[in-house]
Short mmCIF file of C-alpha atoms and ligand atoms in Angstrom, two decimals:
data_model
loop_
_atom_site.label_atom_id
_atom_site.label_comp_id
_atom_site.label_asym_id
_atom_site.label_seq_id
_atom_site.Cartn_x
_atom_site.Cartn_y
_atom_site.Cartn_z
CA MET A 29 21.33 -22.93 51.73
CA ARG A 30 20.66 -21.51 48.36
CA ARG A 31 23.04 -18.81 48.51
CA GLU A 32 25.70 -20.99 49.29
CA VAL A 33 25.13 -23.09 46.12
CA THR A 34 24.97 -19.54 44.24
CA TRP A 35 28.21 -18.70 45.57
CA TRP A 36 29.79 -21.94 44.55
CA LEU A 37 28.67 -21.69 41.14
CA CYS A 38 29.79 -18.26 41.38
CA ALA A 39 33.10 -19.47 42.15
CA ALA A 40 33.64 -22.02 39.53
CA LEU A 41 32.08 -19.88 36.73
CA CYS A 42 34.68 -17.04 37.75
CA LEU A 43 37.49 -19.49 37.51
CA PHE A 44 36.49 -20.48 34.09
CA ALA A 45 35.28 -16.95 32.87
CA CYS A 46 38.52 -15.37 34.08
CA GLY A 47 40.26 -17.33 31.39
CA PHE A 48 38.34 -15.20 28.86
CA ALA A 49 38.31 -11.89 30.30
CA CYS A 50 39.24 -10.60 33.34
CA ALA A 51 37.87 -7.15 32.65
CA GLY A 52 35.15 -5.41 34.31
CA GLN A 53 34.03 -4.14 37.47
CA PRO A 54 35.03 -5.33 40.81
CA LEU A 55 32.56 -8.07 42.52
CA GLY A 56 30.46 -6.34 45.10
CA GLN A 57 29.49 -9.35 47.46
CA GLN A 58 32.77 -11.14 47.77
CA HIS A 59 33.69 -9.99 51.16
CA SER A 60 30.29 -11.12 52.84
CA LEU A 61 30.51 -14.66 51.22
CA GLN A 62 34.03 -15.17 52.28
CA SER A 63 32.74 -14.84 55.93
CA THR A 64 30.19 -17.61 55.55
CA ARG A 65 32.52 -20.57 54.52
CA ARG A 66 35.50 -21.31 56.15
CA ARG A 67 36.39 -24.64 54.52
CA ARG A 68 36.62 -22.93 51.04
CA ALA A 69 38.85 -20.08 52.46
CA ALA A 70 41.79 -21.28 50.20
CA SER A 71 39.93 -21.24 47.00
CA ASN A 72 38.12 -18.17 47.90
CA ASP A 73 41.31 -16.46 48.60
CA ASP A 74 42.22 -17.48 44.96
CA ILE A 75 39.04 -16.01 43.50
CA ASN A 76 39.22 -13.20 45.47
CA LYS A 77 42.72 -12.43 44.12
CA LYS A 78 41.90 -13.55 40.36
CA CYS A 79 38.31 -12.46 40.03
CA SER A 80 38.71 -8.69 40.79
CA TYR A 81 36.65 -7.81 37.74
CA THR A 82 33.27 -8.45 36.86
CA PHE A 83 31.62 -11.24 34.55
CA LEU A 84 30.51 -10.71 31.05
CA ILE A 85 27.44 -12.68 31.95
CA PRO A 86 25.07 -11.10 34.35
CA GLN A 87 24.15 -13.11 37.67
CA GLN A 88 20.53 -13.46 37.25
CA ARG A 89 20.71 -15.20 33.95
CA ILE A 90 23.14 -17.96 35.87
CA THR A 91 20.90 -18.19 38.80
CA GLY A 92 17.78 -19.57 36.96
CA PRO A 93 18.52 -22.98 36.07
CA ILE A 94 20.80 -23.66 39.21
CA CYS A 95 18.09 -22.60 41.64
CA ALA A 96 15.99 -25.51 40.24
CA SER A 97 18.29 -28.11 40.89
CA ALA A 98 18.89 -26.76 44.33
CA THR A 99 15.33 -26.96 45.43
CA GLY A 100 15.46 -30.56 46.46
CA PRO A 101 15.87 -31.91 49.95
CA GLU A 102 19.28 -31.97 51.73
CA PRO A 103 21.55 -32.47 48.97
CA ASP A 104 24.12 -35.00 48.32
CA ARG A 105 27.54 -33.52 47.80
CA ASP A 106 28.34 -35.62 44.86
CA ARG A 107 25.11 -35.74 43.15
CA VAL A 108 24.92 -32.08 43.46
CA THR A 109 27.95 -31.74 41.97
CA ARG A 110 27.59 -33.81 38.74
CA MET A 111 24.08 -32.33 37.99
CA ASP A 112 25.69 -28.86 38.60
CA ILE A 113 28.69 -29.74 36.38
CA SER A 114 26.27 -30.97 33.70
CA ASP A 115 24.14 -28.20 34.01
CA LEU A 116 27.38 -25.87 34.30
CA ARG A 117 28.48 -27.47 30.88
CA GLU A 118 25.43 -26.69 29.23
CA VAL A 119 25.42 -23.29 30.57
CA LEU A 120 29.09 -22.73 29.81
CA GLY A 121 28.55 -24.11 26.07
CA LYS A 122 25.64 -21.69 25.90
CA GLN A 123 27.85 -18.93 27.33
CA ARG A 124 30.77 -20.10 24.75
CA ARG A 125 28.31 -19.60 21.92
CA GLU A 126 26.94 -16.33 23.26
CA ILE A 127 30.85 -15.35 23.73
CA GLU A 128 31.68 -16.47 20.32
CA THR A 129 28.56 -14.61 18.78
CA LEU A 130 29.69 -11.67 20.77
CA GLN A 131 33.32 -11.85 19.39
CA LEU A 132 31.91 -12.28 16.14
CA VAL A 133 29.87 -9.11 16.93
CA VAL A 134 33.04 -7.63 18.48
CA ASP A 135 34.84 -8.57 15.22
CA VAL A 136 32.24 -7.04 12.96
CA ASP A 137 32.11 -3.91 15.14
CA GLY A 138 36.00 -4.00 15.26
CA ASN A 139 35.70 -3.78 11.21
CA LEU A 140 32.82 -1.31 11.56
CA VAL A 141 35.12 1.08 13.68
CA ASN A 142 38.00 0.55 11.21
CA GLU A 143 35.60 1.31 8.52
CA MET A 144 34.62 4.06 10.62
CA LYS A 145 37.71 5.40 11.27
CA LEU A 146 38.68 5.24 7.39
CA LEU A 147 35.45 7.21 6.79
CA ARG A 148 36.03 9.63 9.28
CA LYS A 149 39.82 10.12 7.72
CA GLU A 150 38.19 10.41 4.34
CA SER A 151 35.80 12.65 5.66
CA ARG A 152 38.34 14.85 7.07
CA ASN A 153 40.01 14.71 3.61
CA MET A 154 36.88 15.46 2.15
CA ASN A 155 36.50 18.39 4.58
CA SER A 156 39.97 19.69 3.82
CA ARG A 157 39.34 19.50 0.21
CA VAL A 158 35.96 21.17 0.62
CA THR A 159 37.62 23.95 2.41
CA GLN A 160 40.08 24.40 -0.18
CA LEU A 161 37.54 24.40 -2.98
CA TYR A 162 35.50 27.17 -0.85
CA MET A 163 38.54 29.28 -0.49
CA GLN A 164 39.01 28.88 -4.10
CA LEU A 165 35.36 29.75 -4.80
CA LEU A 166 35.61 33.01 -2.27
CA HIS A 167 38.73 34.02 -4.07
CA GLU A 168 37.34 33.62 -7.47
CA ILE A 169 34.02 35.59 -6.19
CA ILE A 170 36.05 38.28 -4.75
CA ARG A 171 38.10 38.55 -7.98
CA LYS A 172 34.93 38.74 -10.03
CA ARG A 173 33.49 41.19 -7.92
CA ASP A 174 36.83 43.40 -8.22
CA ASN A 175 36.24 42.82 -12.41
CA SER A 176 32.91 43.75 -12.32
CA LEU A 177 33.67 46.82 -10.25
CA GLU A 178 36.08 47.59 -12.85
CA LEU A 179 33.75 46.98 -15.62
CA ALA A 180 31.21 49.08 -13.99
CA LEU A 181 33.79 52.08 -13.65
CA LEU A 182 34.67 51.83 -17.34
CA GLU A 183 31.02 51.65 -18.14
CA ASN A 184 30.48 54.80 -16.22
CA ARG A 185 33.33 56.22 -18.23
CA VAL A 186 32.27 55.39 -21.33
CA LEU A 187 28.65 56.84 -20.68
CA ASN A 188 30.43 59.85 -19.45
CA ALA A 189 32.44 60.37 -22.64
CA THR A 190 29.24 59.61 -24.51
CA SER A 191 27.25 62.17 -22.77
CA GLU A 192 29.99 64.46 -23.06
CA MET A 193 30.13 63.89 -26.78
CA LEU A 194 26.61 64.50 -27.05
CA ARG A 195 26.76 67.53 -25.24
CA LEU A 196 29.54 68.92 -27.35
CA ALA A 197 27.36 67.92 -30.27
CA SER A 198 24.57 69.83 -29.42
CA ARG A 199 26.58 72.99 -28.39
CA TYR A 200 28.25 72.68 -31.80
CA ARG A 201 24.79 72.65 -33.45
CA GLU A 202 23.85 75.76 -31.54
CA LEU A 203 26.90 77.63 -32.38
CA GLU A 204 26.46 76.79 -35.95
CA ALA A 205 22.84 78.27 -35.71
CA ARG A 206 24.26 81.13 -34.11
CA PHE A 207 26.72 81.59 -36.63
CA GLY A 208 24.11 81.33 -39.46
CA GLN A 209 22.13 84.38 -37.48
CA LEU A 210 25.07 86.30 -37.05
CA ALA A 211 26.20 85.81 -40.76
CA SER A 212 22.48 86.64 -41.88
CA VAL A 213 22.80 89.92 -39.55
CA VAL A 214 26.19 90.95 -40.96
CA ASN A 215 24.78 90.56 -44.81
CA ASN A 216 21.73 92.83 -43.74
CA GLN A 217 23.75 95.39 -42.10
CA SER A 218 26.30 95.66 -44.63
CA ALA A 219 23.24 95.91 -47.05
CA LEU A 220 22.13 98.52 -45.04
CA ILE A 221 25.14 100.54 -44.58
CA ALA A 222 25.63 100.79 -48.37
CA ALA A 223 22.01 102.02 -48.85
CA LEU A 224 22.61 104.40 -46.02
CA GLU A 225 25.78 105.64 -47.48
CA GLU A 226 24.50 106.19 -50.95
CA ARG A 227 21.36 108.21 -49.48
CA CYS A 228 23.92 110.32 -47.37
CA LEU A 229 26.01 110.98 -50.56
CA GLN A 230 22.90 111.99 -52.40
CA ALA A 231 21.97 114.30 -49.51
CA TYR A 232 25.15 116.03 -49.28
CA GLY A 233 25.72 117.84 -52.64
CA GLY A 234 23.62 115.65 -54.92
CA ARG A 235 26.81 113.84 -56.36
CA HIS A 236 24.94 111.65 -59.08
CA ASP A 237 28.11 110.83 -60.73
CA LEU A 238 29.15 108.62 -57.87
CA PRO A 239 29.77 104.84 -59.05
CA ALA A 240 27.53 102.46 -57.76
CA VAL A 241 28.51 99.80 -55.12
CA PRO A 242 29.93 96.66 -56.51
CA PRO A 243 27.69 93.42 -55.50
CA LEU A 244 28.81 91.75 -52.36
CA VAL A 245 30.33 88.35 -52.50
CA PRO A 246 28.32 86.06 -50.15
CA VAL A 247 29.40 86.13 -46.52
CA VAL A 248 28.65 82.36 -46.13
CA PRO A 249 30.74 80.49 -48.31
CA GLU A 250 30.75 76.84 -49.26
CA SER A 251 33.56 75.86 -47.15
CA ILE A 252 34.06 77.57 -43.80
CA PRO A 253 37.89 78.23 -42.47
CA ALA A 254 37.47 77.39 -38.91
CA ASN A 255 34.71 77.80 -36.52
CA SER A 256 36.63 79.54 -33.96
CA GLY A 257 37.99 82.39 -36.25
CA ARG A 258 34.15 82.78 -37.44
CA PHE A 259 33.07 84.16 -33.71
CA THR A 260 36.02 86.67 -32.99
CA ASN A 261 34.21 89.90 -32.89
CA GLU A 262 37.33 91.68 -32.70
CA ILE A 263 38.49 93.78 -35.61
CA THR A 264 41.71 95.49 -35.62
CA ARG A 265 42.41 97.70 -38.61
CA GLU A 266 45.85 98.87 -37.83
CA HIS A 267 46.60 98.77 -41.46
CA ASN A 268 43.74 101.03 -42.50
CA ARG A 269 44.43 103.27 -39.69
CA ALA A 270 47.62 103.86 -40.73
CA LEU A 271 46.86 104.65 -44.21
CA THR A 272 46.16 108.40 -45.02
CA ARG A 273 44.88 109.74 -48.48
CA GLY A 274 47.82 111.79 -48.96
CA SER A 275 50.61 109.29 -48.25
CA ARG A 276 48.86 106.32 -49.88
CA MET A 277 49.61 106.85 -53.28
CA ASP A 278 53.02 108.58 -53.17
CA ALA A 279 54.74 105.65 -51.53
CA PRO A 280 57.83 104.96 -53.59
CA PRO A 281 58.26 101.59 -55.08
CA THR A 282 60.52 99.59 -52.51
CA VAL A 283 61.48 96.57 -54.28
CA SER A 284 63.50 94.47 -51.46
CA PRO A 285 65.72 97.13 -50.08
CA VAL A 286 65.48 95.55 -46.65
CA GLY A 287 66.81 92.36 -45.58
CA ILE A 288 70.28 90.56 -45.88
CA PRO A 289 71.70 89.47 -49.56
CA PRO A 290 70.75 86.05 -50.55
CA PRO A 291 73.55 83.53 -49.66
CA THR A 292 73.62 82.19 -53.29
CA LEU A 293 74.83 85.28 -54.51
CA SER A 294 78.66 85.17 -54.18
CA THR A 295 78.96 81.57 -55.47
CA GLU A 296 76.39 80.89 -58.21
CA GLY A 297 75.33 83.03 -61.15
CA PRO A 298 71.86 84.22 -61.25
CA PHE A 299 69.12 81.62 -62.15
CA ARG A 300 65.97 82.11 -64.41
CA ASP A 301 63.73 81.02 -61.71
CA CYS A 302 63.36 79.23 -58.50
CA PHE A 303 63.17 75.89 -60.16
CA GLN A 304 66.79 76.24 -61.85
CA VAL A 305 67.88 77.42 -58.20
CA ARG A 306 66.30 74.08 -56.82
CA GLN A 307 67.78 71.96 -59.73
CA ALA A 308 71.23 73.61 -58.71
CA GLY A 309 71.09 71.74 -55.35
CA ASN A 310 69.80 74.76 -53.32
CA LYS A 311 67.67 73.07 -50.82
CA ALA A 312 66.93 75.87 -48.37
CA SER A 313 63.97 78.34 -48.87
CA GLY A 314 64.88 81.89 -49.00
CA MET A 315 65.86 85.02 -51.02
CA TYR A 316 67.56 84.50 -54.54
CA LEU A 317 68.70 86.66 -57.30
CA LEU A 318 66.92 85.63 -60.56
CA LYS A 319 67.51 87.17 -63.73
CA THR A 320 64.95 86.53 -66.48
CA ASP A 321 65.46 85.65 -70.33
CA GLY A 322 66.18 88.78 -72.27
CA SER A 323 66.40 91.02 -69.32
CA ASP A 324 69.61 92.36 -68.02
CA ARG A 325 68.10 93.41 -64.76
CA LEU A 326 68.57 91.27 -61.47
CA ILE A 327 65.44 90.62 -59.26
CA GLN A 328 65.35 89.38 -55.89
CA VAL A 329 62.58 86.93 -55.12
CA TRP A 330 61.80 84.32 -52.18
CA CYS A 331 62.28 80.65 -53.40
CA GLU A 332 59.97 78.16 -51.48
CA HIS A 333 61.85 74.76 -51.39
CA GLY A 334 59.85 73.28 -48.39
CA LEU A 335 56.66 72.72 -50.51
CA ASP A 336 55.84 69.93 -52.88
CA ASN A 337 59.29 69.24 -53.81
CA GLY A 338 60.49 72.90 -53.95
CA GLY A 339 61.31 75.08 -56.82
CA TRP A 340 58.51 77.41 -56.39
CA THR A 341 59.01 81.30 -57.23
CA VAL A 342 56.83 83.41 -54.92
CA PHE A 343 55.41 86.57 -56.60
CA GLN A 344 52.84 87.41 -53.96
CA ARG A 345 52.81 87.18 -50.00
CA ARG A 346 50.77 88.42 -47.25
CA LYS A 347 51.42 87.45 -43.69
CA ASP A 348 51.18 90.42 -41.21
CA GLY A 349 49.74 93.67 -42.60
CA SER A 350 53.15 95.18 -42.57
CA VAL A 351 53.06 96.45 -46.09
CA ASN A 352 50.50 98.78 -47.67
CA PHE A 353 49.02 96.96 -50.77
CA PHE A 354 46.56 100.03 -51.57
CA ARG A 355 49.04 101.46 -54.58
CA ASN A 356 48.97 102.90 -57.91
CA TRP A 357 49.75 101.43 -61.18
CA GLU A 358 53.49 102.05 -61.30
CA ASN A 359 54.02 100.25 -57.73
CA TYR A 360 52.04 97.39 -59.04
CA LYS A 361 54.05 97.45 -62.40
CA LYS A 362 57.49 97.43 -60.69
CA GLY A 363 56.69 95.62 -57.25
CA PHE A 364 57.04 96.57 -53.77
CA GLY A 365 57.52 95.28 -50.19
CA ASN A 366 60.02 93.10 -48.47
CA ILE A 367 61.05 89.82 -49.73
CA ASP A 368 61.44 88.37 -46.25
CA SER A 369 57.85 89.42 -45.35
CA GLU A 370 55.11 90.75 -47.68
CA TYR A 371 55.85 91.70 -51.00
CA TRP A 372 54.54 91.95 -54.54
CA LEU A 373 57.09 90.99 -57.21
CA GLY A 374 55.81 93.32 -59.89
CA LEU A 375 53.64 92.85 -63.00
CA GLU A 376 56.67 93.33 -65.21
CA ASN A 377 58.84 90.71 -63.46
CA ILE A 378 55.85 88.27 -63.43
CA TYR A 379 55.25 88.61 -66.99
CA ASN A 380 59.00 88.26 -67.84
CA LEU A 381 59.01 84.98 -65.61
CA THR A 382 56.10 83.52 -66.99
CA LYS A 383 57.10 84.44 -70.77
CA GLN A 384 60.21 82.13 -70.37
CA GLY A 385 58.07 78.72 -70.44
CA ASP A 386 55.07 77.03 -69.19
CA TYR A 387 54.24 77.96 -65.60
CA ARG A 388 51.55 76.56 -63.17
CA LEU A 389 50.23 78.74 -60.30
CA LEU A 390 49.93 77.78 -56.75
CA VAL A 391 48.05 79.71 -54.25
CA GLU A 392 48.19 78.94 -50.55
CA LEU A 393 45.82 80.09 -48.20
CA GLU A 394 46.11 79.91 -44.31
CA ASP A 395 43.20 80.71 -41.76
CA TRP A 396 43.37 81.98 -38.45
CA VAL A 397 43.53 78.66 -36.73
CA GLY A 398 46.47 77.64 -38.96
CA LYS A 399 44.96 75.71 -41.43
CA LYS A 400 45.97 75.65 -45.10
CA VAL A 401 44.39 75.09 -48.33
CA TYR A 402 45.26 75.20 -51.81
CA ALA A 403 44.20 76.33 -55.37
CA GLU A 404 46.38 75.23 -57.89
CA TYR A 405 45.85 76.24 -61.73
CA SER A 406 47.50 73.91 -64.55
CA SER A 407 48.91 77.11 -66.29
CA PHE A 408 49.63 80.58 -65.56
CA ARG A 409 50.93 83.36 -67.62
CA LEU A 410 50.39 87.14 -67.99
CA GLU A 411 49.88 89.18 -71.16
CA SER A 412 52.10 92.06 -72.13
CA GLU A 413 51.65 95.64 -70.34
CA SER A 414 49.82 96.67 -73.58
CA GLU A 415 47.07 93.94 -72.64
CA GLY A 416 46.91 95.37 -69.32
CA PHE A 417 49.05 92.16 -67.96
CA ARG A 418 45.62 89.99 -68.53
CA ILE A 419 45.88 86.95 -66.29
CA ARG A 420 45.57 83.61 -68.35
CA LEU A 421 44.70 80.47 -66.17
CA GLY A 422 44.57 76.74 -66.65
CA THR A 423 42.10 74.37 -64.94
CA TYR A 424 41.66 74.58 -61.20
CA GLN A 425 42.75 71.77 -58.62
CA GLY A 426 42.71 72.08 -54.68
CA ASN A 427 40.82 72.25 -51.89
CA ALA A 428 40.39 76.02 -51.37
CA GLY A 429 37.59 76.13 -53.92
CA ASP A 430 37.93 77.82 -57.38
CA SER A 431 37.50 81.65 -56.80
CA LEU A 432 40.25 83.02 -59.26
CA SER A 433 38.83 81.47 -62.49
CA ASN A 434 36.12 84.41 -62.40
CA HIS A 435 39.10 86.77 -63.00
CA ASN A 436 40.71 84.63 -65.84
CA GLY A 437 41.37 86.93 -68.71
CA LYS A 438 40.83 89.97 -67.04
CA PRO A 439 43.49 93.09 -67.19
CA PHE A 440 44.80 94.43 -64.06
CA THR A 441 43.29 97.24 -62.45
CA THR A 442 44.42 99.91 -59.71
CA LEU A 443 42.97 103.06 -58.41
CA ASP A 444 44.50 105.06 -61.03
CA ARG A 445 43.96 102.60 -63.86
CA ASP A 446 40.36 101.29 -64.07
CA ARG A 447 40.30 98.23 -66.77
CA ASP A 448 37.43 96.35 -64.60
CA THR A 449 34.09 95.42 -66.00
CA PHE A 450 32.29 97.28 -63.37
CA SER A 451 30.78 100.83 -63.93
CA GLY A 452 32.96 102.36 -60.89
CA ASN A 453 36.58 101.21 -60.02
CA CYS A 454 36.67 98.09 -58.09
CA ALA A 455 40.22 98.97 -56.80
CA HIS A 456 38.38 101.53 -54.85
CA PHE A 457 35.87 99.20 -53.06
CA HIS A 458 38.35 96.25 -52.46
CA LYS A 459 41.41 98.78 -51.81
CA GLY A 460 44.06 96.92 -53.90
CA GLY A 461 45.13 96.25 -57.17
CA TRP A 462 43.87 92.84 -58.93
CA TRP A 463 42.57 91.35 -62.12
CA TYR A 464 39.24 92.85 -61.10
CA ASN A 465 36.04 91.56 -62.83
CA ALA A 466 32.91 93.11 -61.50
CA CYS A 467 34.31 93.21 -59.11
CA GLY A 468 35.84 89.94 -57.28
CA GLN A 469 35.56 86.55 -55.86
CA THR A 470 39.13 87.09 -54.38
CA ASN A 471 40.98 89.96 -53.24
CA LEU A 472 44.41 88.86 -52.34
CA ASN A 473 45.90 92.27 -52.45
CA GLY A 474 43.30 93.65 -50.10
CA VAL A 475 43.55 95.11 -46.56
CA TRP A 476 45.06 92.78 -44.03
CA TYR A 477 42.58 92.16 -41.05
CA SER A 478 43.55 90.51 -37.91
CA GLY A 479 41.57 87.83 -36.52
CA GLY A 480 39.23 86.53 -39.59
CA VAL A 481 35.88 87.93 -39.68
CA TYR A 482 35.97 91.62 -40.15
CA ARG A 483 33.37 94.55 -40.51
CA SER A 484 33.83 96.92 -43.21
CA LYS A 485 31.98 99.13 -45.48
CA PHE A 486 33.24 97.18 -48.34
CA GLN A 487 34.54 93.64 -48.88
CA ASP A 488 38.29 94.92 -48.80
CA GLY A 489 39.76 92.14 -46.79
CA ILE A 490 42.05 89.53 -48.06
CA PHE A 491 39.43 87.10 -48.95
CA TRP A 492 38.88 84.00 -51.28
CA ALA A 493 35.00 83.51 -51.45
CA ASP A 494 35.01 80.04 -51.82
CA TYR A 495 37.10 79.66 -48.48
CA GLY A 496 35.63 81.99 -45.92
CA GLY A 497 33.26 84.18 -48.06
CA GLY A 498 33.71 87.74 -48.54
CA PHE A 499 33.89 89.09 -44.92
CA TYR A 500 36.69 86.53 -43.66
CA SER A 501 39.93 88.01 -44.09
CA LEU A 502 42.66 85.23 -44.44
CA LYS A 503 45.82 85.19 -42.04
CA SER A 504 48.35 84.51 -44.85
CA VAL A 505 48.66 84.19 -48.42
CA ARG A 506 51.12 83.22 -51.23
CA MET A 507 51.00 83.05 -55.02
CA MET A 508 53.60 81.38 -56.55
CA ILE A 509 54.71 79.49 -59.78
CA ARG A 510 56.78 76.74 -61.24
CA PRO A 511 57.60 75.21 -64.64
CA ILE A 512 55.33 72.50 -65.70
CA GLU A 513 57.53 69.27 -65.87
C1 NAG B 624 30.79 60.52 -14.74
O1 NAG B 624 30.30 61.93 -14.28
C2 NAG B 624 29.77 62.23 -13.02
C3 NAG B 624 29.18 63.38 -13.14
O2 NAG B 624 28.79 63.99 -14.08
C4 NAG B 624 30.99 61.92 -11.98
O3 NAG B 624 30.48 62.14 -10.87
C5 NAG B 624 31.49 60.54 -12.23
O4 NAG B 624 32.71 60.49 -11.41
C6 NAG B 624 32.20 60.54 -13.51
N1 NAG B 624 32.59 59.45 -13.66
C7 NAG B 624 33.73 58.81 -14.40
C8 NAG B 624 33.94 57.62 -14.50
O5 NAG B 624 34.37 59.86 -14.81
C1 NAG B 625 17.75 90.07 -43.42
O1 NAG B 625 17.00 90.55 -44.22
C2 NAG B 625 16.00 89.78 -44.83
C3 NAG B 625 15.44 90.42 -45.89
O2 NAG B 625 15.91 91.42 -46.35
C4 NAG B 625 15.17 89.10 -43.67
O3 NAG B 625 14.20 88.37 -44.20
C5 NAG B 625 15.86 88.47 -42.48
O4 NAG B 625 14.99 88.34 -41.47
C6 NAG B 625 16.80 89.80 -42.15
N1 NAG B 625 17.70 88.95 -41.12
C7 NAG B 625 18.10 89.53 -39.90
C8 NAG B 625 18.68 88.68 -39.00
O5 NAG B 625 17.80 90.77 -39.60
C1 NAG B 626 61.53 92.37 -69.35
O1 NAG B 626 62.18 91.86 -70.22
C2 NAG B 626 62.46 92.49 -71.18
C3 NAG B 626 62.94 92.07 -72.33
O2 NAG B 626 62.24 90.93 -72.87
C4 NAG B 626 63.35 93.74 -70.52
O3 NAG B 626 63.69 94.59 -71.70
C5 NAG B 626 62.69 94.23 -69.41
O4 NAG B 626 63.55 95.17 -68.65
C6 NAG B 626 62.61 93.23 -68.35
N1 NAG B 626 61.86 93.90 -67.36
C7 NAG B 626 62.25 93.92 -65.98
C8 NAG B 626 61.44 94.49 -64.84
O5 NAG B 626 63.26 93.11 -65.94
CA1 CA B 627 35.35 99.99 -64.09
#
């Protein structure tokens, strides 16, 4: 009985509810109910067709109140129907409200879902943005690391260079110390050799008339030419070997017999000095013919136009040891050598040149690493032969040091004409001809030694005491004059 009522209610509710939502699961008990009540077959069929889905409301909730009304005795069909309908209405109202509530909830949920979707989309965007940023960051990090690697490399290199520099500096100091030691040894040995030689000479025949040895020029000068040159131990004395006592003094004067005639000869008349040559428009350094005032003789000289605007008349030149400079008075008076290599213009010619006006002197020195230094004197002239061709110098200026002023006012001395202030003959010790004092701070007509530092009994090299000291022989030397403008 109770089951019948339940079914009926269910059917009604189904009809109603299907209007709202026919979405759900199939009704499980439908088949068994159909078989119990034949008179409702038609509607039952309808229900079966329409309500193929479950209700939103669970069955238990509906049965509660309906069961109460069905507990009475044999029910009247109309009464039951009325009661049921009112109950049903109530339930339906409740259901509707609930459904509305649910609808609201669904709406809210829908909004929430939309919001969720939006949020998710946004989150996706954020994700991609974050990824992008992350990649950028990664890129930056990698680049930074590369940079820092490069920086580290550079730092390493700087450190290396610094350590190398320190190493070289300490090595340089070492070498300097060693140079000092060696110089001192050389000084001691020179003194020792001189002493031994004197004793030796005295022992063999007691020649007490022999002159004393002149004082040595200090080996360590104020300015050092070049470090490398100082440590060469090689001493070549080809020039010295070539000399023999017999031939040395007999060598005839050889004023420029060698060499091509100067290019200016044919077109232009002889000039009084190289300054005039330069003023005449000749720009090339080379050999030119000069004729000094009051003289009827032509002289060949080298004109230097590549230095300090040119116009320099070169009267002395050393460069390769090709010419012997250990000569007598006559040779030094007339001149000797080859104009295009080593030569001495001659005291008479120099005298006649400097007599023409006011000249200044330039001494150019080159050491064995090719460094050139200069000593310039504001005025320069020689006195006549009767005065021994005394040298007269003005004030010094330059970077070689003033080693020539020590000779200022001194007459010229050769081996066969001793006019120096030393007890012996300075030409003998220095192996040249010069305006010796007692004896010299410079010896530019000495022996040409190869390599710089030389070892010899006497200081007979081409030295300039203030540049290299007494035992450093210069590689090349030039002495030249130009009128004072
Ligand atoms: C620095 O010197 C060390 C050895 O002294 C060497 O291994 C390294 O490669 C050098 N670095 C550079 C950048 O030259
Ligand atoms: C050189 O001689 C001096 C004294 O004459 C001496 O004090 C010095 O030690 C000597 N030097 C060398 C390297 O022999
Ligand atoms: C120097 O000049 C004088 C005249 O002042 C002359 O007699 C002499 O020959 C000249 N000397 C030379 C070498 O030219
Ligand atoms: Ca003397």
